[in-house]
PDB file of C-alpha atoms in Angstrom:
ATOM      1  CA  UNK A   1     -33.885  -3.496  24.548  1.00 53.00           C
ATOM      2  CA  UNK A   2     -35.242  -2.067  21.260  1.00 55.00           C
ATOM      3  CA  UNK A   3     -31.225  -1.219  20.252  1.00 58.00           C
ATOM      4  CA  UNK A   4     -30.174  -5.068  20.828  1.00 59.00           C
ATOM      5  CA  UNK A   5     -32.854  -6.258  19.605  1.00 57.00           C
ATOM      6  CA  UNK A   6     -32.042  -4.421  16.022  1.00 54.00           C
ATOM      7  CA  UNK A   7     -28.396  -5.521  16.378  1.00 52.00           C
ATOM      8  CA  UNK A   8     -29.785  -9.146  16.308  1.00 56.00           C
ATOM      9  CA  UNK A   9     -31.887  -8.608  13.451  1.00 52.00           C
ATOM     10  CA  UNK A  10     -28.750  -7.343  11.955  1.00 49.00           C
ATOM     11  CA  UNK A  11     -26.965  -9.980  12.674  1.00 51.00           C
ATOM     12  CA  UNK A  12     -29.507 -12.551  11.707  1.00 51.00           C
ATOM     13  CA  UNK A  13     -29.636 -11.131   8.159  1.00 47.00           C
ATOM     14  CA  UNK A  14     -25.999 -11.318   7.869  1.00 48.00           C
ATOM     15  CA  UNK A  15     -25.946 -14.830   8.915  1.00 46.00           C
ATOM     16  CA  UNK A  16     -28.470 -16.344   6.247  1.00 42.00           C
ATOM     17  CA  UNK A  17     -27.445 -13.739   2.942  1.00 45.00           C
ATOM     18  CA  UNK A  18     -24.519 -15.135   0.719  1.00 43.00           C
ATOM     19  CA  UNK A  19     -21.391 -13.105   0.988  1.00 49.00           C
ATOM     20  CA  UNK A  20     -18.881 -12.891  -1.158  1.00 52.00           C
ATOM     21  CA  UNK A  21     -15.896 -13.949  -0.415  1.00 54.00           C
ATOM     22  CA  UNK A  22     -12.717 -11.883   0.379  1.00 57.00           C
ATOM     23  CA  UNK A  23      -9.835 -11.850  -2.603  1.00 80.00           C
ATOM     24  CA  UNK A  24      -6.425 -11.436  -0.833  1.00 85.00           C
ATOM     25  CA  UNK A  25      -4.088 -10.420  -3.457  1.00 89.00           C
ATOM     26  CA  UNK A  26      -1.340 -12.989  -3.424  1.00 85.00           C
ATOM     27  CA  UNK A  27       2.211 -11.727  -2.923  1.00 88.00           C
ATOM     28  CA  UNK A  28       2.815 -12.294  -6.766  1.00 87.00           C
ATOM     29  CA  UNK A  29      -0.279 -10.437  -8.152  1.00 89.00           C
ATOM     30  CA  UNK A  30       0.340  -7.666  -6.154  1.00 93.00           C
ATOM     31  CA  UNK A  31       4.025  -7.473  -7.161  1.00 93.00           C
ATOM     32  CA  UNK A  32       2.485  -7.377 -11.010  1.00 91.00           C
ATOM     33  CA  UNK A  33       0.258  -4.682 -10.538  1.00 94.00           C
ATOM     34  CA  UNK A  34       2.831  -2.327  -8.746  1.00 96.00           C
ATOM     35  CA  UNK A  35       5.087  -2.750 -11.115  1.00 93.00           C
ATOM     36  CA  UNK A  36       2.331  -2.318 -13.850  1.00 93.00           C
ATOM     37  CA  UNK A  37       1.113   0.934 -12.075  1.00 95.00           C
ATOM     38  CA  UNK A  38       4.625   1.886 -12.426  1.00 94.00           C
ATOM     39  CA  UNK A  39       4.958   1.687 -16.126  1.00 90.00           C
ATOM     40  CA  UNK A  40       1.946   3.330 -16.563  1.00 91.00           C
ATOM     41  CA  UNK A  41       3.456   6.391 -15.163  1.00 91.00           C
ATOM     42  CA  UNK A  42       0.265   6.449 -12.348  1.00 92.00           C
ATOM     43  CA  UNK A  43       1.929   8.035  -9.746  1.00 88.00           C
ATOM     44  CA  UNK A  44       2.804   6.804  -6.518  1.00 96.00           C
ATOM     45  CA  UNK A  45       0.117   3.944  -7.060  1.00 97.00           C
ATOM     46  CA  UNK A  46       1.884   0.844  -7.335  1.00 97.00           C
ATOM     47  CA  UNK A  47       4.490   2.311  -4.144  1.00 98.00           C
ATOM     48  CA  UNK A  48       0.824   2.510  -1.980  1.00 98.00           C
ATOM     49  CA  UNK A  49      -0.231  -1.258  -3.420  1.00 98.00           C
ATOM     50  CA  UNK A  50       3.228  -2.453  -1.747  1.00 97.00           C
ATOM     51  CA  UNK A  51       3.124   0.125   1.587  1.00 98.00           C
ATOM     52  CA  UNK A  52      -0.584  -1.612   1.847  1.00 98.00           C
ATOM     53  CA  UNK A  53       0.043  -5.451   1.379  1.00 97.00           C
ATOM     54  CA  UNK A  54       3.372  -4.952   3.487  1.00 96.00           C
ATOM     55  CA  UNK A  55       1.780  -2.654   6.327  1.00 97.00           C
ATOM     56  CA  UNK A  56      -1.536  -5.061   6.345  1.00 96.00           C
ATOM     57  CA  UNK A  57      -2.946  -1.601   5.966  1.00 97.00           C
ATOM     58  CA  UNK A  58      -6.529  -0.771   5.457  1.00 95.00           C
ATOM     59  CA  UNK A  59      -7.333   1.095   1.997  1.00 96.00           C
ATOM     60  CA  UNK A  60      -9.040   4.390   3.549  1.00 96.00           C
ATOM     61  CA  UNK A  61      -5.049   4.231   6.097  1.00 97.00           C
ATOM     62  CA  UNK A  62      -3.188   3.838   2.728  1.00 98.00           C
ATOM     63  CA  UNK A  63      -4.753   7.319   1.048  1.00 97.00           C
ATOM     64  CA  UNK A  64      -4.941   9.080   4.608  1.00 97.00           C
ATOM     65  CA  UNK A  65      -1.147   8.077   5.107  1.00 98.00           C
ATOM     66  CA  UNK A  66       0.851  11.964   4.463  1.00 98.00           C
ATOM     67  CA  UNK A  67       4.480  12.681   4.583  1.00 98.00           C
ATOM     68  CA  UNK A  68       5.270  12.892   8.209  1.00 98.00           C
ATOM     69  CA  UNK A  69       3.952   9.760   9.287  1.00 98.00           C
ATOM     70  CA  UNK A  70       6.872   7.914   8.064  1.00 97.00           C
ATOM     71  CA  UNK A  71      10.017   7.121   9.818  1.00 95.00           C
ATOM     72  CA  UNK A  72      12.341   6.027   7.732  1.00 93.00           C
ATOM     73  CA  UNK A  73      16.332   4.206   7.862  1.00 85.00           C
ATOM     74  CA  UNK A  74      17.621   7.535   8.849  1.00 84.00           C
ATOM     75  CA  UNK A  75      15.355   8.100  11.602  1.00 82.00           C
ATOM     76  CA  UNK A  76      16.037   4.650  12.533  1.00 83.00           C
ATOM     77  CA  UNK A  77      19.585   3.942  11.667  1.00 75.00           C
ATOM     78  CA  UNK A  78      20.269   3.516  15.309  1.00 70.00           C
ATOM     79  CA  UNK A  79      18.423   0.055  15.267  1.00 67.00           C
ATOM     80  CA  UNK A  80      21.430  -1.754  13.812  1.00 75.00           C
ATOM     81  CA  UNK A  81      18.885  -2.576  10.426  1.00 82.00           C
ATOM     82  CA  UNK A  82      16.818  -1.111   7.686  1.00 86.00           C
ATOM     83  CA  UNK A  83      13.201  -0.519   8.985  1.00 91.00           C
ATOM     84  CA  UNK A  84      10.601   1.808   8.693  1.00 95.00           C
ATOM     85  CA  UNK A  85       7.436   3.210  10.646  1.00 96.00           C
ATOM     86  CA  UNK A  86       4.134   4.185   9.436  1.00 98.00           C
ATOM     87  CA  UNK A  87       2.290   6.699  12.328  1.00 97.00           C
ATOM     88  CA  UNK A  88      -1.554   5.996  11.857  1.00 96.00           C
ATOM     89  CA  UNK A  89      -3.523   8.621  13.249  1.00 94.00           C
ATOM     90  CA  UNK A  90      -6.867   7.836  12.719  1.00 87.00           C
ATOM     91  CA  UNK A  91      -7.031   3.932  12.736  1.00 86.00           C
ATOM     92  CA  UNK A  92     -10.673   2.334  12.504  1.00 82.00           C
ATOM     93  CA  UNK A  93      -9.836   0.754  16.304  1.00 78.00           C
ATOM     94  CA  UNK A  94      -9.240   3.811  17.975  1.00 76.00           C
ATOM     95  CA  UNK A  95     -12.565   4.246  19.617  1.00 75.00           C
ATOM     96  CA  UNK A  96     -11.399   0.242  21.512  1.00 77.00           C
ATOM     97  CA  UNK A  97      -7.624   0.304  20.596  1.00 75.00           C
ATOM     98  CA  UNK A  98      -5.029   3.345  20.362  1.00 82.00           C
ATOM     99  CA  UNK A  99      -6.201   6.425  18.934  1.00 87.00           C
ATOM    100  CA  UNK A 100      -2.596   6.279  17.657  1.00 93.00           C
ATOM    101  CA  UNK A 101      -0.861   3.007  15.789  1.00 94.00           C
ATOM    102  CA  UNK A 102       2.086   2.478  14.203  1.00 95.00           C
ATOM    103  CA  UNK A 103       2.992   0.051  11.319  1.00 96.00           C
ATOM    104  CA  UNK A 104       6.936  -1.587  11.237  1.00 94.00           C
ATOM    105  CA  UNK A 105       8.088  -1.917   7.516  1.00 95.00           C
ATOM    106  CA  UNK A 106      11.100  -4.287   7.333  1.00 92.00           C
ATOM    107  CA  UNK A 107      11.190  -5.056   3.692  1.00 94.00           C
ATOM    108  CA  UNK A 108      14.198  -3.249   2.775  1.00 92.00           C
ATOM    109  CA  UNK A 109      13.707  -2.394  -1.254  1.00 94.00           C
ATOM    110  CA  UNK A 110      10.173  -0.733   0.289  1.00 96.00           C
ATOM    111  CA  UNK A 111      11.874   1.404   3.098  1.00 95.00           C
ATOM    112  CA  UNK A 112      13.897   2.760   0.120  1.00 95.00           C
ATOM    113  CA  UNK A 113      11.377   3.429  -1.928  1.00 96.00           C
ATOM    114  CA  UNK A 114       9.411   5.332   0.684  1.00 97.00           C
ATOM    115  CA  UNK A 115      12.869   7.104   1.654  1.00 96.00           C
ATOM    116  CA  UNK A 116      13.151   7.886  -1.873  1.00 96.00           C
ATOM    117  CA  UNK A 117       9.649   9.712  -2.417  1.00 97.00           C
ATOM    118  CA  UNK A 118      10.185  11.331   0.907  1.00 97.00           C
ATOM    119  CA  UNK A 119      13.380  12.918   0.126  1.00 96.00           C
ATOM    120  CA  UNK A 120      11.924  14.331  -3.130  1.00 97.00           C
ATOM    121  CA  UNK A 121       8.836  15.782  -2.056  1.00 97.00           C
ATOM    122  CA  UNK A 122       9.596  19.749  -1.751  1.00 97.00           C
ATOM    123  CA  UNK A 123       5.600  20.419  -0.192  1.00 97.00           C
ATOM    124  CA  UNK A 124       4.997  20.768   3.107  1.00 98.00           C
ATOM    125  CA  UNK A 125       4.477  17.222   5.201  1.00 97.00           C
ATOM    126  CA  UNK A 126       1.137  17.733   5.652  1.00 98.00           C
ATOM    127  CA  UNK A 127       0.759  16.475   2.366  1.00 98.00           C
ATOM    128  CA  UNK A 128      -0.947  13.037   1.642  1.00 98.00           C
ATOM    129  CA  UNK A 129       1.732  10.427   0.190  1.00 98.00           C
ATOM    130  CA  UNK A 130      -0.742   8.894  -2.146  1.00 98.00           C
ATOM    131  CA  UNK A 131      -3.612   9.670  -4.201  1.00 97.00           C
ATOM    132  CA  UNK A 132      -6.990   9.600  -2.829  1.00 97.00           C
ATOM    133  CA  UNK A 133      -9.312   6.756  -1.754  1.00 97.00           C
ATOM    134  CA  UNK A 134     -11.711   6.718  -4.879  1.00 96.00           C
ATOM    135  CA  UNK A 135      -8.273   7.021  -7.062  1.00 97.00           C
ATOM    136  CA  UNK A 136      -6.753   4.233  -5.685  1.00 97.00           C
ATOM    137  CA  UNK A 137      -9.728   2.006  -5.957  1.00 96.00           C
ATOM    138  CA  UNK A 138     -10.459   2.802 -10.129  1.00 95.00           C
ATOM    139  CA  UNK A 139      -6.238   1.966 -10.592  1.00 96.00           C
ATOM    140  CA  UNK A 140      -6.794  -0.646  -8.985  1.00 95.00           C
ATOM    141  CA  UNK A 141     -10.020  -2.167 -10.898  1.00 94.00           C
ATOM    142  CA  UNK A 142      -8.214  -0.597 -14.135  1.00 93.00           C
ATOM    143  CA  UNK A 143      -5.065  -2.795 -13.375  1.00 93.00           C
ATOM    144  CA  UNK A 144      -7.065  -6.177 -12.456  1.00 91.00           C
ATOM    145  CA  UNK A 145      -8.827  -5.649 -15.334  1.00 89.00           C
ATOM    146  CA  UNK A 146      -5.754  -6.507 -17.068  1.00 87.00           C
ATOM    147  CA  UNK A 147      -4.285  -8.985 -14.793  1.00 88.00           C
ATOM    148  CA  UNK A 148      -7.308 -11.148 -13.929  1.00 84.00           C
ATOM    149  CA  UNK A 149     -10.240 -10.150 -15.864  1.00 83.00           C
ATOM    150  CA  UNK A 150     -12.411  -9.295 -12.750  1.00 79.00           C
ATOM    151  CA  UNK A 151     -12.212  -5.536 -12.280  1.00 76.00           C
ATOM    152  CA  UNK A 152     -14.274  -5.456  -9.007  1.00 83.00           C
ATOM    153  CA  UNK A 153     -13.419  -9.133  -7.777  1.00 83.00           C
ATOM    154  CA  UNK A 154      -9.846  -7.621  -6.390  1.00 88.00           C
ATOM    155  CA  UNK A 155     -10.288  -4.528  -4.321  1.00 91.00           C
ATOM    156  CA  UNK A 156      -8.404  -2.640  -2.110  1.00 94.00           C
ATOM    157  CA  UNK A 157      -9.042  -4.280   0.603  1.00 90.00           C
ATOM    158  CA  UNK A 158      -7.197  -7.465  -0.538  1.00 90.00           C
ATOM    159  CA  UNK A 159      -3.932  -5.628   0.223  1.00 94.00           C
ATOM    160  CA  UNK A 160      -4.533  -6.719   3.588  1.00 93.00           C
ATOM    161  CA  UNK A 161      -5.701  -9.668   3.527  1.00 88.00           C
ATOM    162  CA  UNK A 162      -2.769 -10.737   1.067  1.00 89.00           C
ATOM    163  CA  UNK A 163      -0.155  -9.223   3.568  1.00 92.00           C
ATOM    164  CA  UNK A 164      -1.830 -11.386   6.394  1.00 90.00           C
ATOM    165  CA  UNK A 165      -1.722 -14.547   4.060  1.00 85.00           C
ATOM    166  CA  UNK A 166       2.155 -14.133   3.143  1.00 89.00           C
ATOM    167  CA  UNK A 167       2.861 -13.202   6.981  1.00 91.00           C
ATOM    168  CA  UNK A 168       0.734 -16.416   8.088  1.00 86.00           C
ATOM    169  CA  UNK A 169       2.438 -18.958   5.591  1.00 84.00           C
ATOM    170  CA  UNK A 170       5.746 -17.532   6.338  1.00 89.00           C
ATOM    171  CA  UNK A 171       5.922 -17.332   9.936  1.00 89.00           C
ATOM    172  CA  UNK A 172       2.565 -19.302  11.519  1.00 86.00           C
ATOM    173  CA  UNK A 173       2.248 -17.287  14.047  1.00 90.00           C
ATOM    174  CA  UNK A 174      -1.315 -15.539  14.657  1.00 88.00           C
ATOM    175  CA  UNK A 175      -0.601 -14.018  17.653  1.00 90.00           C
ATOM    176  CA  UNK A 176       1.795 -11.971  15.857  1.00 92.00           C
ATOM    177  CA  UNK A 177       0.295 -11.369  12.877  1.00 91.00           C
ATOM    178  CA  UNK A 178      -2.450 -10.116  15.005  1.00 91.00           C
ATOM    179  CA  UNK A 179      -0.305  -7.608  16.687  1.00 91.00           C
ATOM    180  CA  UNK A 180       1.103  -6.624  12.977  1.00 92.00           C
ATOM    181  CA  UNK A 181      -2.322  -6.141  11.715  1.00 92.00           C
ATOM    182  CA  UNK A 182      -3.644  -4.355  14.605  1.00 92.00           C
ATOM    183  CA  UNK A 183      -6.590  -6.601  14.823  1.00 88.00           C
ATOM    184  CA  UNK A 184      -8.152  -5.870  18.187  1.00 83.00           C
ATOM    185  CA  UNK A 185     -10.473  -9.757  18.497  1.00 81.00           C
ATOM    186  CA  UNK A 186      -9.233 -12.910  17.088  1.00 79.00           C
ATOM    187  CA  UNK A 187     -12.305 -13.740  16.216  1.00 76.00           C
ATOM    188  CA  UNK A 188     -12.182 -10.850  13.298  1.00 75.00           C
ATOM    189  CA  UNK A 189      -8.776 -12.269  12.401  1.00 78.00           C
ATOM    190  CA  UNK A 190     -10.336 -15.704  12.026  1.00 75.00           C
ATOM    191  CA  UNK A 191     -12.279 -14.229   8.598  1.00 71.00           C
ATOM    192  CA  UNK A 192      -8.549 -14.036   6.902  1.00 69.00           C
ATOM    193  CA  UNK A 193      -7.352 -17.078   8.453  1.00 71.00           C
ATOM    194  CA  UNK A 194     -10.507 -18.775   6.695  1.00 70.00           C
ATOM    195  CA  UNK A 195      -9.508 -16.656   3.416  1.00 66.00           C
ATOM    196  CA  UNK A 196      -5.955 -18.031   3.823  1.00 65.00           C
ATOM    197  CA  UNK A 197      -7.086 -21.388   3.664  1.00 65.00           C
ATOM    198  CA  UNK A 198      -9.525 -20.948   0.942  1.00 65.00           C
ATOM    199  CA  UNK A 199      -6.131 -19.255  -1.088  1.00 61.00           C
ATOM    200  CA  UNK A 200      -4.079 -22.301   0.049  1.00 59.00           C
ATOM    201  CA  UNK A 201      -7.467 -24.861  -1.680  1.00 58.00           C
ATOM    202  CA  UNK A 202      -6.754 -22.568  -5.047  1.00 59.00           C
ATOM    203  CA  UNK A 203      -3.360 -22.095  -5.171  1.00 55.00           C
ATOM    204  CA  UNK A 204      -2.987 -25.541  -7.723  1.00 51.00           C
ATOM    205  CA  UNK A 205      -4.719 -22.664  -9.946  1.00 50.00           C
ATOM    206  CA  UNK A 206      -2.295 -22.026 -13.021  1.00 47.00           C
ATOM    207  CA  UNK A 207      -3.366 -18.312 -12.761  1.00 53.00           C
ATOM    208  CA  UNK A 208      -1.001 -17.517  -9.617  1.00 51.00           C
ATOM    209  CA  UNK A 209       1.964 -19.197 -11.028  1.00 52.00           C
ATOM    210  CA  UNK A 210       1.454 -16.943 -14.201  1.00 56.00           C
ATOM    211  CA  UNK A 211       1.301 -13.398 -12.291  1.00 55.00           C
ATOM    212  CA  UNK A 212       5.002 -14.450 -11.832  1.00 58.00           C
ATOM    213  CA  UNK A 213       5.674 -14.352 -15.364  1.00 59.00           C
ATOM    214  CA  UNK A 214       3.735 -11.339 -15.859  1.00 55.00           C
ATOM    215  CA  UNK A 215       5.510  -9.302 -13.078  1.00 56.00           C
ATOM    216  CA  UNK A 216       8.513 -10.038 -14.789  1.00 59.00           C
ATOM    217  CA  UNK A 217       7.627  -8.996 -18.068  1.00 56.00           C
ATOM    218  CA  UNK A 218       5.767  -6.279 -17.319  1.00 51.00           C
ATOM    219  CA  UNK A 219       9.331  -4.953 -15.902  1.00 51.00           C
ATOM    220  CA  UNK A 220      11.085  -5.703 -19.224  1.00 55.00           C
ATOM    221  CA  UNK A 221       8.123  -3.817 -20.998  1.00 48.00           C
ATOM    222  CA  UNK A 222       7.423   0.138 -21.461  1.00 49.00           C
ATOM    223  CA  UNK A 223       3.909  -0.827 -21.068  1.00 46.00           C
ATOM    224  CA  UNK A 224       0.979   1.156 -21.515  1.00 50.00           C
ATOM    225  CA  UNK A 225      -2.031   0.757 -19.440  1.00 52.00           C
ATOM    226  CA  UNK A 226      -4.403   2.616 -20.708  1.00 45.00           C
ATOM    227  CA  UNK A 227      -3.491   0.926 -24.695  1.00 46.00           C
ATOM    228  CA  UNK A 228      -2.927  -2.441 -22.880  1.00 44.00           C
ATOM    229  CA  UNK A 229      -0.156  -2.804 -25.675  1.00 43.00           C
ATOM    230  CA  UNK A 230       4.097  -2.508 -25.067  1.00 43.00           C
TER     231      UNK A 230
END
C-alpha cells in the first residue's frame, strides 16, 4: 500500500513538472559530428555515434559494447548480404525482456567500418570497442558545441531517438521499429513517435538543411576540434 502509494506520488510529480523535450539527432547532424570526431583524431568516437543512431542503441550499450559482441560480414557471409550483429549482454530490459539481445546492422559502409576496427585490434576481445560512458558524453557536448551551439541540448541519448526517427519516416512501420529498438511497451515507444513528430513540425528549420553542408565540408577539411579552425 505504502510502496504504490509512493509510485503515484511519483508519478503525479512527473505529470505536472515541465520536461524537456527529447533532441533526436537527425540523420544529417549525426553524419557531421562523426565525421567531425573523425578529423579530430578522437578515437573510435564518431564510429560509436554511427553504431548508436544505426543500432537505436542506448548510450551506457554503446560504451559497454567490447570486441566480441560483434558479428560481422565474415561471420555472416552465408546470408547472401552484408550485415552485422551487435550481442548485448546487459540490456536495460533484461529483468522483463532477454537477458541477452542482439542488434542487426545492415548499413553496409558501417559493417565495414566495424570489420575494419575489429580486424586491427591486437588486445584480447574482452576489450571495450569504444571509450567510456562519461567520454562519450563530453565529445559529444564538445562536438554540438560546434555544430549547434547547445552543448547539453544534444546528448547521447538522441542517437536513439534519431535512429528511430529515420527508421519511422523510412519504413512506417512501428511494429518493427519496435522490435529493432527492443522496446518492450508501445506505450514507451509512443515518447519518440511524439519526438518524431515534433522533428517533422521543425524540420522547415534552415539549421538541418545546413548540417548537410557541414558534413560535407567538414570531410574536405583537416579540421581541428579543439582550435575550431581548418
Amino acid at each position: 500500500g505504502a510502496l504504490r502509494a509512493s509510485w503515484q506520488l511519483v508519478k503525479a510529480w512527473d505529470h505536472v513538472c515541465t520536461k524537456r523535450p527529447r533532441k533526436a539527432w537527425p540523420v544529417e547532424l549525426t553524419a557531421a559530428a562523426a565525421a567531425l570526431a573523425d578529423k579530430s583524431g578522437l578515437d573510435n568516437v564518431g564510429l560509436a555515434f554511427l553504431v548508436g543512431h544505426h543500432g537505436l542503441l542506448r548510450p551506457g550499450e554503446i560504451a559497454a559494447l567490447k570486441f566480441k559482441d560483434w558479428q560481422g560480414s565474415q561471420q555472416l557471409k552465408y546470408v547472401g548480404k552484408v550485415l552485422g550483429i551487435f550481442t548485448i549482454r546487459d540490456p536495460k530490459t533484461r529483468r522483463r525482456g532477454p537477458s541477452v539481445q542482439h542488434v542487426l546492422i545492415e548499413n553496409e559502409e558501417l559493417i565495414r567500418r566495424v570489420d575494419a576496427l575489429v580486424a586491427s585490434h591486437t588486445g584480447s576481445r574482452e576489450d571495450t570497442m569504444f571509450p567510456s560512458y562519461g567520454e562519450l558524453r563530453k565529445a559529444a557536448e564538445l562536438i554540438m558545441v560546434h555544430l549547434t551551439g547547445q552543448g547539453k541540448l544534444y546528448t547521447l541519448a538522441g542517437l536513439r531517438g534519431g535512429g528511430a526517427t529515420q527508421h519511422y519516416l523510412t519504413y512506417k512501420n512501428v511494429p518493427e521499429l519496435q522490435r529493432r529498438g527492443r522496446w518492450l511497451s508501445l506505450r514507451t515507444l509512443d515518447h519518440y513517435i511524439q519526438d518524431i513528430l515534433t522533428f517533422l513540425k521543425q524540420k522547415g528549420d534552415r539549421q538541418y538543411d545546413s548540417w548537410e553542408t557541414v558534413f560535407e565540408d567538414i570531410v574536405c577539411l583537416d579540421f581541428d576540434l579543439l582550435s575550431g579552425t581548418p
